[in-house]
């Protein structure tokens, strides 16, 4: 499963494709916010840049609404402030993949989705998993959606199942 090595790169250097996504009326505020949060988490992980500075720049270029920017900021801050807990969860359910060997894209998507699933808990778990998989399909390796789905399904099964009501 070499698709999870550091060589994975994000495809948003193709501004035309990204602009088409963001200008598409079906591309919702939350998906745009999640995409922006992913970009920020990626940059923070890769370069160590200040997350809020990254968000300010990306919010404008990604045409985030105020609501979208607020949601994106909550995902970023939540994922970063709960990183130890989240990384422990990833390590538990991705036994064959040490956290530092995951691609930055996959690691960022998992951090954001696990934060939403296990800490924030304001969105339906099916929507969170679906959005994580869609982001993975857009920005990660071919086999990554199965990997992401497996880790997130384990989170639901072992951490949420007794209390599922959404």
XYZ file of C-alpha atoms in Angstrom:
166
model
C 0.000 0.000 0.000
C 2.551 2.518 -1.067
C -0.129 5.095 -1.801
C 0.288 6.456 1.732
C 3.862 7.636 1.375
C 4.826 11.293 1.569
C 4.917 11.631 -2.225
C 1.191 12.376 -2.379
C 0.644 15.968 -3.429
C -2.460 18.062 -3.421
C -3.936 18.905 -6.761
C -5.177 22.377 -5.880
C -2.286 23.992 -7.658
C -4.658 23.650 -10.608
C -6.612 26.832 -9.892
C -9.013 26.436 -12.826
C -10.290 23.072 -11.569
C -10.653 24.403 -8.038
C -12.452 27.536 -9.197
C -14.899 25.416 -11.184
C -15.647 23.427 -8.038
C -16.141 26.512 -5.890
C -18.231 28.314 -8.508
C -20.491 25.283 -8.983
C -23.764 25.994 -7.182
C -23.808 22.366 -5.947
C -20.534 22.892 -4.116
C -21.931 23.745 -0.704
C -20.650 26.060 1.971
C -19.653 23.192 4.246
C -17.752 21.303 1.547
C -15.947 24.489 0.578
C -15.142 25.061 4.260
C -13.908 21.481 4.687
C -11.751 21.809 1.571
C -10.278 25.022 2.907
C -9.686 23.428 6.324
C -7.934 20.528 4.596
C -5.696 22.948 2.714
C -4.813 24.769 5.930
C -4.131 21.559 7.880
C -1.962 20.337 5.013
C 0.067 23.549 4.959
C 0.438 23.609 8.733
C 1.621 19.985 8.743
C 3.961 20.395 5.771
C 5.386 23.855 6.387
C 4.528 24.711 9.981
C 2.758 27.918 8.947
C 0.357 29.717 11.247
C -3.092 28.195 10.677
C -5.080 31.418 10.999
C -2.799 33.254 8.578
C -3.287 30.418 6.089
C -7.046 30.509 6.637
C -7.220 34.264 6.026
C -5.458 33.894 2.701
C -7.402 30.807 1.588
C -10.793 32.110 2.740
C -10.516 34.893 0.211
C -9.164 32.832 -2.675
C -11.679 30.016 -2.013
C -14.550 32.503 -1.779
C -15.657 31.340 1.656
C -18.740 32.967 3.110
C -18.558 34.218 6.698
C -20.402 31.054 7.760
C -17.978 28.901 5.790
C -14.962 30.654 7.255
C -16.322 30.170 10.782
C -16.928 26.457 10.140
C -13.495 26.023 8.559
C -11.858 27.759 11.517
C -13.666 25.490 13.976
C -12.468 22.399 12.077
C -8.885 23.653 11.967
C -8.731 24.690 15.612
C -10.556 21.552 16.729
C -8.280 19.212 14.781
C -5.137 20.980 15.963
C -6.139 21.332 19.601
C -7.182 17.653 19.796
C -4.297 16.319 17.717
C -2.844 13.998 20.388
C -6.226 12.337 20.983
C -6.947 12.147 17.247
C -3.516 10.765 16.362
C -3.946 8.096 19.047
C -7.237 7.097 17.392
C -5.595 6.982 13.955
C -2.771 4.853 15.360
C -5.290 2.495 16.947
C -7.273 1.888 13.747
C -4.491 2.152 11.169
C -2.198 -0.353 12.832
C -0.044 -0.961 9.759
C 0.464 2.742 9.124
C 2.454 4.791 11.628
C 1.069 8.310 11.721
C 4.270 9.792 10.293
C 4.122 7.412 7.302
C 0.644 8.489 6.210
C 0.471 10.999 3.408
C -0.103 14.519 4.692
C -3.384 14.628 2.777
C -4.713 11.428 4.365
C -3.493 12.455 7.811
C -5.153 15.869 7.483
C -8.442 14.413 6.251
C -8.481 11.886 9.093
C -7.688 14.532 11.710
C -10.474 16.767 10.497
C -13.049 13.960 10.160
C -12.206 12.327 13.497
C -12.486 15.698 15.197
C -15.960 16.106 13.692
C -16.996 12.526 14.511
C -15.722 12.143 18.046
C -15.312 15.638 19.477
C -17.587 18.107 17.683
C -20.461 15.698 16.968
C -22.718 18.354 15.418
C -23.047 16.792 11.947
C -24.474 13.364 11.121
C -21.686 10.786 11.058
C -22.686 9.577 7.574
C -22.271 13.099 6.173
C -18.859 13.481 7.833
C -17.613 10.174 6.424
C -19.034 10.918 2.983
C -17.359 14.333 2.875
C -14.038 12.846 4.018
C -14.203 10.223 1.281
C -15.115 12.807 -1.366
C -12.143 14.975 -0.344
C -9.933 11.892 -0.449
C -11.130 11.046 -3.958
C -10.298 14.575 -5.098
C -6.938 15.069 -3.428
C -5.352 11.766 -2.490
C -4.167 8.469 -3.960
C -6.412 5.991 -5.742
C -6.650 3.489 -2.867
C -6.890 6.100 -0.117
C -10.715 6.327 -0.008
C -10.912 2.694 1.168
C -8.275 3.362 3.813
C -9.989 6.538 5.059
C -13.377 4.793 5.091
C -11.951 1.880 7.096
C -10.428 4.099 9.767
C -13.549 6.263 10.074
C -15.863 3.221 10.115
C -13.825 1.838 13.023
C -14.228 5.155 14.849
C -17.984 4.939 14.448
C -18.160 1.269 15.383
C -16.026 1.455 18.505
C -16.684 4.995 19.737
C -20.150 5.988 18.586
C -22.248 2.915 17.858
C -23.874 2.601 21.303
C -25.097 6.195 21.096
C -25.917 6.527 17.393
C -29.075 8.437 16.745
C -28.248 10.381 13.576
